[in-house]
């Protein structure tokens, strides 16, 4: 059983998808910890409702980014976490943290990477007149929204779409592919050394 930690900063709908997936008896992973850098993140309530251990590691309590990460790293090791899932975690991790967890650190991004890394994705996709968008689960490397891709899924961009309509359509498939990526890793079907 792969021990998962999910790192969040906000609503945590992807966290919820992982919680729901883990509830299936044959799912090869279990969430042992949810860390938020924001005390008000709604995802913390989702975790608590599922009886999952939560922790707030507020980056504002630390003088340096490294110290913030050292504390998260300590908690993750204490629980013997095997895979960290970033799910709307809005802090860029330093090369120190990324290296320590390389191959055991994944992220979900709402575009078909390598297209549209960064922020304001749906706005940029619409402005470019793209006919399709989608989402990607990938291993985390030093460069933001880079790293080997584990799974992607596309969705159409439809006439009349605005940012929120497109975001909602992408989110539906995010919730499908994130648990699939975790399953692939847990079953040894995806790896990155
Ligand atoms: C998702 O769109 C995810 O791809 C991006 O941040 C958003 C998080 O949403 N990294 P939620 O907190 O999981 O609802």
PDB file of C-alpha atoms and ligand atoms in Angstrom:
ATOM      1  CA  UNK A   1       0.000   0.000   0.000  1.00  0.00           C
ATOM      2  CA  UNK A   2       1.615   3.249  -1.150  1.00  0.00           C
ATOM      3  CA  UNK A   3       1.546   5.942   1.533  1.00  0.00           C
ATOM      4  CA  UNK A   4       0.459   9.238   0.026  1.00  0.00           C
ATOM      5  CA  UNK A   5       0.737  12.812   1.200  1.00  0.00           C
ATOM      6  CA  UNK A   6      -1.273  15.495  -0.568  1.00  0.00           C
ATOM      7  CA  UNK A   7      -0.064  19.094  -0.493  1.00  0.00           C
ATOM      8  CA  UNK A   8      -2.701  21.758  -1.029  1.00  0.00           C
ATOM      9  CA  UNK A   9      -3.275  25.499  -0.785  1.00  0.00           C
ATOM     10  CA  UNK A  10      -6.965  25.786  -1.585  1.00  0.00           C
ATOM     11  CA  UNK A  11     -10.241  24.095  -2.363  1.00  0.00           C
ATOM     12  CA  UNK A  12      -8.834  20.627  -2.754  1.00  0.00           C
ATOM     13  CA  UNK A  13     -11.180  19.152  -5.336  1.00  0.00           C
ATOM     14  CA  UNK A  14      -8.289  17.023  -6.608  1.00  0.00           C
ATOM     15  CA  UNK A  15      -7.602  16.002  -3.023  1.00  0.00           C
ATOM     16  CA  UNK A  16     -11.243  14.935  -2.831  1.00  0.00           C
ATOM     17  CA  UNK A  17     -10.831  12.845  -5.987  1.00  0.00           C
ATOM     18  CA  UNK A  18      -7.850  11.113  -4.382  1.00  0.00           C
ATOM     19  CA  UNK A  19      -9.762  10.589  -1.127  1.00  0.00           C
ATOM     20  CA  UNK A  20     -12.640   9.044  -3.071  1.00  0.00           C
ATOM     21  CA  UNK A  21     -10.298   6.820  -5.085  1.00  0.00           C
ATOM     22  CA  UNK A  22      -8.553   5.608  -1.924  1.00  0.00           C
ATOM     23  CA  UNK A  23     -11.923   4.555  -0.509  1.00  0.00           C
ATOM     24  CA  UNK A  24     -12.187   1.816  -3.131  1.00  0.00           C
ATOM     25  CA  UNK A  25     -11.031  -1.464  -1.593  1.00  0.00           C
ATOM     26  CA  UNK A  26      -8.691  -2.315  -4.466  1.00  0.00           C
ATOM     27  CA  UNK A  27      -6.937   1.072  -4.644  1.00  0.00           C
ATOM     28  CA  UNK A  28      -3.223   0.577  -3.962  1.00  0.00           C
ATOM     29  CA  UNK A  29      -2.696   3.848  -2.045  1.00  0.00           C
ATOM     30  CA  UNK A  30      -3.682   5.478   1.222  1.00  0.00           C
ATOM     31  CA  UNK A  31      -3.488   9.157   2.138  1.00  0.00           C
ATOM     32  CA  UNK A  32      -1.622   9.424   5.445  1.00  0.00           C
ATOM     33  CA  UNK A  33      -1.179  13.202   5.549  1.00  0.00           C
ATOM     34  CA  UNK A  34      -2.563  16.373   4.015  1.00  0.00           C
ATOM     35  CA  UNK A  35      -0.384  19.463   4.357  1.00  0.00           C
ATOM     36  CA  UNK A  36      -1.615  22.950   3.574  1.00  0.00           C
ATOM     37  CA  UNK A  37       0.486  26.074   3.578  1.00  0.00           C
ATOM     38  CA  UNK A  38      -2.731  28.033   4.156  1.00  0.00           C
ATOM     39  CA  UNK A  39      -4.737  27.584   7.352  1.00  0.00           C
ATOM     40  CA  UNK A  40      -7.981  28.572   5.629  1.00  0.00           C
ATOM     41  CA  UNK A  41      -7.709  26.051   2.762  1.00  0.00           C
ATOM     42  CA  UNK A  42     -11.036  24.277   2.364  1.00  0.00           C
ATOM     43  CA  UNK A  43      -9.219  21.087   1.474  1.00  0.00           C
ATOM     44  CA  UNK A  44      -8.265  20.734   5.145  1.00  0.00           C
ATOM     45  CA  UNK A  45     -11.941  20.270   5.952  1.00  0.00           C
ATOM     46  CA  UNK A  46     -12.274  17.653   3.239  1.00  0.00           C
ATOM     47  CA  UNK A  47      -9.356  15.731   4.759  1.00  0.00           C
ATOM     48  CA  UNK A  48     -10.699  16.031   8.288  1.00  0.00           C
ATOM     49  CA  UNK A  49     -14.102  14.790   7.135  1.00  0.00           C
ATOM     50  CA  UNK A  50     -12.343  11.705   5.773  1.00  0.00           C
ATOM     51  CA  UNK A  51     -10.433  11.206   9.040  1.00  0.00           C
ATOM     52  CA  UNK A  52      -7.104  11.988   7.430  1.00  0.00           C
ATOM     53  CA  UNK A  53      -4.332  13.603   9.440  1.00  0.00           C
ATOM     54  CA  UNK A  54      -3.883  17.258   8.492  1.00  0.00           C
ATOM     55  CA  UNK A  55      -1.095  19.714   9.074  1.00  0.00           C
ATOM     56  CA  UNK A  56      -0.770  23.425   8.406  1.00  0.00           C
ATOM     57  CA  UNK A  57       2.769  24.439   7.556  1.00  0.00           C
ATOM     58  CA  UNK A  58       2.316  28.144   6.948  1.00  0.00           C
ATOM     59  CA  UNK A  59       5.146  29.506   4.821  1.00  0.00           C
ATOM     60  CA  UNK A  60       4.700  32.901   6.502  1.00  0.00           C
ATOM     61  CA  UNK A  61       5.923  31.394   9.788  1.00  0.00           C
ATOM     62  CA  UNK A  62       9.341  30.711   8.318  1.00  0.00           C
ATOM     63  CA  UNK A  63      12.079  33.221   7.596  1.00  0.00           C
ATOM     64  CA  UNK A  64      13.361  31.235   4.639  1.00  0.00           C
ATOM     65  CA  UNK A  65      11.824  28.969   2.037  1.00  0.00           C
ATOM     66  CA  UNK A  66      14.273  26.207   2.989  1.00  0.00           C
ATOM     67  CA  UNK A  67      13.133  26.190   6.630  1.00  0.00           C
ATOM     68  CA  UNK A  68       9.503  25.865   5.476  1.00  0.00           C
ATOM     69  CA  UNK A  69      10.456  22.892   3.351  1.00  0.00           C
ATOM     70  CA  UNK A  70      12.595  21.316   6.089  1.00  0.00           C
ATOM     71  CA  UNK A  71       9.527  21.232   8.315  1.00  0.00           C
ATOM     72  CA  UNK A  72       7.364  19.644   5.605  1.00  0.00           C
ATOM     73  CA  UNK A  73      10.157  17.179   4.850  1.00  0.00           C
ATOM     74  CA  UNK A  74      10.375  16.217   8.523  1.00  0.00           C
ATOM     75  CA  UNK A  75       6.649  15.506   8.715  1.00  0.00           C
ATOM     76  CA  UNK A  76       6.668  13.560   5.460  1.00  0.00           C
ATOM     77  CA  UNK A  77       9.546  11.361   6.610  1.00  0.00           C
ATOM     78  CA  UNK A  78       8.030  10.854  10.023  1.00  0.00           C
ATOM     79  CA  UNK A  79       5.028   9.202   8.357  1.00  0.00           C
ATOM     80  CA  UNK A  80       7.188   7.305   5.891  1.00  0.00           C
ATOM     81  CA  UNK A  81       5.411   8.877   2.908  1.00  0.00           C
ATOM     82  CA  UNK A  82       6.112   7.122  -0.390  1.00  0.00           C
ATOM     83  CA  UNK A  83       4.550   9.612  -2.804  1.00  0.00           C
ATOM     84  CA  UNK A  84       3.773  13.318  -2.533  1.00  0.00           C
ATOM     85  CA  UNK A  85       0.890  14.585  -4.663  1.00  0.00           C
ATOM     86  CA  UNK A  86       0.820  18.331  -5.229  1.00  0.00           C
ATOM     87  CA  UNK A  87      -2.819  19.319  -5.721  1.00  0.00           C
ATOM     88  CA  UNK A  88      -3.216  23.037  -6.132  1.00  0.00           C
ATOM     89  CA  UNK A  89      -0.184  23.666  -3.919  1.00  0.00           C
ATOM     90  CA  UNK A  90       0.783  27.229  -4.724  1.00  0.00           C
ATOM     91  CA  UNK A  91       4.397  27.353  -3.511  1.00  0.00           C
ATOM     92  CA  UNK A  92       7.316  26.716  -5.828  1.00  0.00           C
ATOM     93  CA  UNK A  93       9.548  24.065  -4.250  1.00  0.00           C
ATOM     94  CA  UNK A  94      13.316  24.568  -4.128  1.00  0.00           C
ATOM     95  CA  UNK A  95      15.799  22.253  -5.854  1.00  0.00           C
ATOM     96  CA  UNK A  96      16.731  20.971  -2.373  1.00  0.00           C
ATOM     97  CA  UNK A  97      13.234  19.617  -1.739  1.00  0.00           C
ATOM     98  CA  UNK A  98      12.701  18.473  -5.321  1.00  0.00           C
ATOM     99  CA  UNK A  99      15.953  16.495  -5.291  1.00  0.00           C
ATOM    100  CA  UNK A 100      15.159  14.822  -1.964  1.00  0.00           C
ATOM    101  CA  UNK A 101      11.809  13.630  -3.293  1.00  0.00           C
ATOM    102  CA  UNK A 102      12.648  13.110  -6.947  1.00  0.00           C
ATOM    103  CA  UNK A 103      10.594  10.281  -8.385  1.00  0.00           C
ATOM    104  CA  UNK A 104       8.226  10.462  -5.427  1.00  0.00           C
ATOM    105  CA  UNK A 105       6.811  13.924  -6.116  1.00  0.00           C
ATOM    106  CA  UNK A 106       4.071  14.546  -8.677  1.00  0.00           C
ATOM    107  CA  UNK A 107       1.850  17.439  -9.711  1.00  0.00           C
ATOM    108  CA  UNK A 108      -1.329  18.023 -11.649  1.00  0.00           C
ATOM    109  CA  UNK A 109      -1.504  20.903 -14.089  1.00  0.00           C
ATOM    110  CA  UNK A 110      -4.555  22.097 -16.048  1.00  0.00           C
ATOM    111  CA  UNK A 111      -3.041  22.132 -19.536  1.00  0.00           C
ATOM    112  CA  UNK A 112      -1.617  19.717 -22.057  1.00  0.00           C
ATOM    113  CA  UNK A 113       2.009  20.239 -21.033  1.00  0.00           C
ATOM    114  CA  UNK A 114       4.471  21.222 -22.351  1.00  0.00           C
ATOM    115  CA  UNK A 115       1.920  23.707 -23.696  1.00  0.00           C
ATOM    116  CA  UNK A 116       0.843  26.412 -21.270  1.00  0.00           C
ATOM    117  CA  UNK A 117       2.965  26.012 -18.166  1.00  0.00           C
ATOM    118  CA  UNK A 118       2.582  28.614 -15.419  1.00  0.00           C
ATOM    119  CA  UNK A 119      -0.557  30.528 -14.490  1.00  0.00           C
ATOM    120  CA  UNK A 120      -3.654  31.959 -16.235  1.00  0.00           C
ATOM    121  CA  UNK A 121      -3.740  28.848 -18.348  1.00  0.00           C
ATOM    122  CA  UNK A 122      -7.376  28.846 -19.459  1.00  0.00           C
ATOM    123  CA  UNK A 123      -7.258  32.546 -20.292  1.00  0.00           C
ATOM    124  CA  UNK A 124      -4.216  31.999 -22.486  1.00  0.00           C
ATOM    125  CA  UNK A 125      -5.700  28.886 -24.129  1.00  0.00           C
ATOM    126  CA  UNK A 126      -8.858  30.845 -25.038  1.00  0.00           C
ATOM    127  CA  UNK A 127      -6.896  33.866 -26.258  1.00  0.00           C
ATOM    128  CA  UNK A 128      -4.844  31.618 -28.536  1.00  0.00           C
ATOM    129  CA  UNK A 129      -8.001  30.144 -30.068  1.00  0.00           C
ATOM    130  CA  UNK A 130      -7.021  26.573 -29.214  1.00  0.00           C
ATOM    131  CA  UNK A 131      -9.468  23.853 -30.179  1.00  0.00           C
ATOM    132  CA  UNK A 132      -8.454  21.589 -27.328  1.00  0.00           C
ATOM    133  CA  UNK A 133      -7.014  21.793 -23.863  1.00  0.00           C
ATOM    134  CA  UNK A 134      -6.667  19.284 -21.062  1.00  0.00           C
ATOM    135  CA  UNK A 135      -4.573  18.350 -18.076  1.00  0.00           C
ATOM    136  CA  UNK A 136      -1.384  16.577 -17.172  1.00  0.00           C
ATOM    137  CA  UNK A 137       0.017  14.658 -14.224  1.00  0.00           C
ATOM    138  CA  UNK A 138       3.807  14.808 -14.218  1.00  0.00           C
ATOM    139  CA  UNK A 139       6.818  14.194 -12.028  1.00  0.00           C
ATOM    140  CA  UNK A 140       8.188  17.378 -10.491  1.00  0.00           C
ATOM    141  CA  UNK A 141      11.626  18.615 -11.502  1.00  0.00           C
ATOM    142  CA  UNK A 142      13.368  21.922 -10.812  1.00  0.00           C
ATOM    143  CA  UNK A 143      11.717  23.737 -13.711  1.00  0.00           C
ATOM    144  CA  UNK A 144       8.104  24.647 -13.009  1.00  0.00           C
ATOM    145  CA  UNK A 145       5.515  22.499 -14.821  1.00  0.00           C
ATOM    146  CA  UNK A 146       8.210  20.466 -16.545  1.00  0.00           C
ATOM    147  CA  UNK A 147       9.230  16.902 -15.761  1.00  0.00           C
ATOM    148  CA  UNK A 148       8.282  13.524 -17.211  1.00  0.00           C
ATOM    149  CA  UNK A 149       4.615  13.181 -18.039  1.00  0.00           C
ATOM    150  CA  UNK A 150       2.729  10.294 -16.450  1.00  0.00           C
ATOM    151  CA  UNK A 151      -0.719  10.756 -17.963  1.00  0.00           C
ATOM    152  CA  UNK A 152      -2.663  13.416 -19.869  1.00  0.00           C
ATOM    153  CA  UNK A 153      -6.179  13.817 -21.094  1.00  0.00           C
ATOM    154  CA  UNK A 154      -7.604  16.313 -23.527  1.00  0.00           C
ATOM    155  CA  UNK A 155     -10.950  18.087 -23.522  1.00  0.00           C
ATOM    156  CA  UNK A 156     -12.471  20.183 -26.313  1.00  0.00           C
ATOM    157  CA  UNK A 157     -12.578  23.955 -26.166  1.00  0.00           C
ATOM    158  CA  UNK A 158     -16.140  24.795 -27.179  1.00  0.00           C
ATOM    159  CA  UNK A 159     -17.710  27.867 -28.754  1.00  0.00           C
ATOM    160  CA  UNK A 160     -18.955  30.174 -26.005  1.00  0.00           C
ATOM    161  CA  UNK A 161     -16.375  28.979 -23.495  1.00  0.00           C
ATOM    162  CA  UNK A 162     -15.140  31.402 -20.915  1.00  0.00           C
ATOM    163  CA  UNK A 163     -12.403  30.743 -18.385  1.00  0.00           C
ATOM    164  CA  UNK A 164     -14.691  29.255 -15.787  1.00  0.00           C
ATOM    165  CA  UNK A 165     -16.510  26.954 -18.232  1.00  0.00           C
ATOM    166  CA  UNK A 166     -13.240  25.648 -19.597  1.00  0.00           C
ATOM    167  CA  UNK A 167     -11.714  25.294 -16.122  1.00  0.00           C
ATOM    168  CA  UNK A 168     -14.717  23.260 -14.980  1.00  0.00           C
ATOM    169  CA  UNK A 169     -14.487  20.940 -17.990  1.00  0.00           C
ATOM    170  CA  UNK A 170     -10.764  20.421 -17.413  1.00  0.00           C
ATOM    171  CA  UNK A 171     -11.303  19.839 -13.694  1.00  0.00           C
ATOM    172  CA  UNK A 172     -13.639  16.928 -14.386  1.00  0.00           C
ATOM    173  CA  UNK A 173     -10.850  15.081 -16.172  1.00  0.00           C
ATOM    174  CA  UNK A 174      -8.247  16.161 -13.600  1.00  0.00           C
ATOM    175  CA  UNK A 175     -10.266  14.228 -11.066  1.00  0.00           C
ATOM    176  CA  UNK A 176     -10.121  11.161 -13.300  1.00  0.00           C
ATOM    177  CA  UNK A 177      -6.452  11.165 -14.216  1.00  0.00           C
ATOM    178  CA  UNK A 178      -4.900  12.037 -10.841  1.00  0.00           C
ATOM    179  CA  UNK A 179      -6.029   8.794  -9.182  1.00  0.00           C
ATOM    180  CA  UNK A 180      -5.051   6.909 -12.345  1.00  0.00           C
ATOM    181  CA  UNK A 181      -1.523   8.330 -12.156  1.00  0.00           C
ATOM    182  CA  UNK A 182      -1.221   7.363  -8.498  1.00  0.00           C
ATOM    183  CA  UNK A 183      -2.383   3.866  -9.337  1.00  0.00           C
ATOM    184  CA  UNK A 184       0.162   3.572 -12.150  1.00  0.00           C
ATOM    185  CA  UNK A 185       2.985   4.541  -9.803  1.00  0.00           C
ATOM    186  CA  UNK A 186       1.764   2.275  -6.997  1.00  0.00           C
ATOM    187  CA  UNK A 187       1.587  -0.625  -9.419  1.00  0.00           C
ATOM    188  CA  UNK A 188       5.043   0.036 -10.849  1.00  0.00           C
ATOM    189  CA  UNK A 189       3.698   1.083 -14.251  1.00  0.00           C
ATOM    190  CA  UNK A 190       5.244   4.558 -14.093  1.00  0.00           C
ATOM    191  CA  UNK A 191       8.522   5.578 -12.544  1.00  0.00           C
ATOM    192  CA  UNK A 192      11.201   8.248 -12.675  1.00  0.00           C
ATOM    193  CA  UNK A 193      14.638   7.725 -11.181  1.00  0.00           C
TER     194      UNK A 193
HETATM  195  C1  LIG B   1      -6.254  22.479 -10.393  1.00  0.00           C
HETATM  196  O1  LIG B   1      -6.719  23.037 -11.580  1.00  0.00           O
HETATM  197  C2  LIG B   1      -4.868  21.944 -10.562  1.00  0.00           C
HETATM  198  O2  LIG B   1      -4.628  21.432 -11.840  1.00  0.00           O
HETATM  199  C3  LIG B   1      -4.017  23.171 -10.343  1.00  0.00           C
HETATM  200  O3  LIG B   1      -4.672  23.862  -9.302  1.00  0.00           O
HETATM  201  C4  LIG B   1      -6.052  23.528  -9.302  1.00  0.00           C
HETATM  202  C5  LIG B   1      -6.360  23.006  -7.949  1.00  0.00           C
HETATM  203  O4  LIG B   1      -7.724  22.786  -7.757  1.00  0.00           O
HETATM  204  N1  LIG B   1      -2.655  22.808 -10.060  1.00  0.00           N
HETATM  205  P1  LIG B   1      -8.225  22.019  -6.472  1.00  0.00           P
HETATM  206  O5  LIG B   1      -7.701  22.753  -5.232  1.00  0.00           O
HETATM  207  O6  LIG B   1      -7.717  20.613  -6.529  1.00  0.00           O
HETATM  208  O7  LIG B   1      -9.719  22.087  -6.562  1.00  0.00           O
END
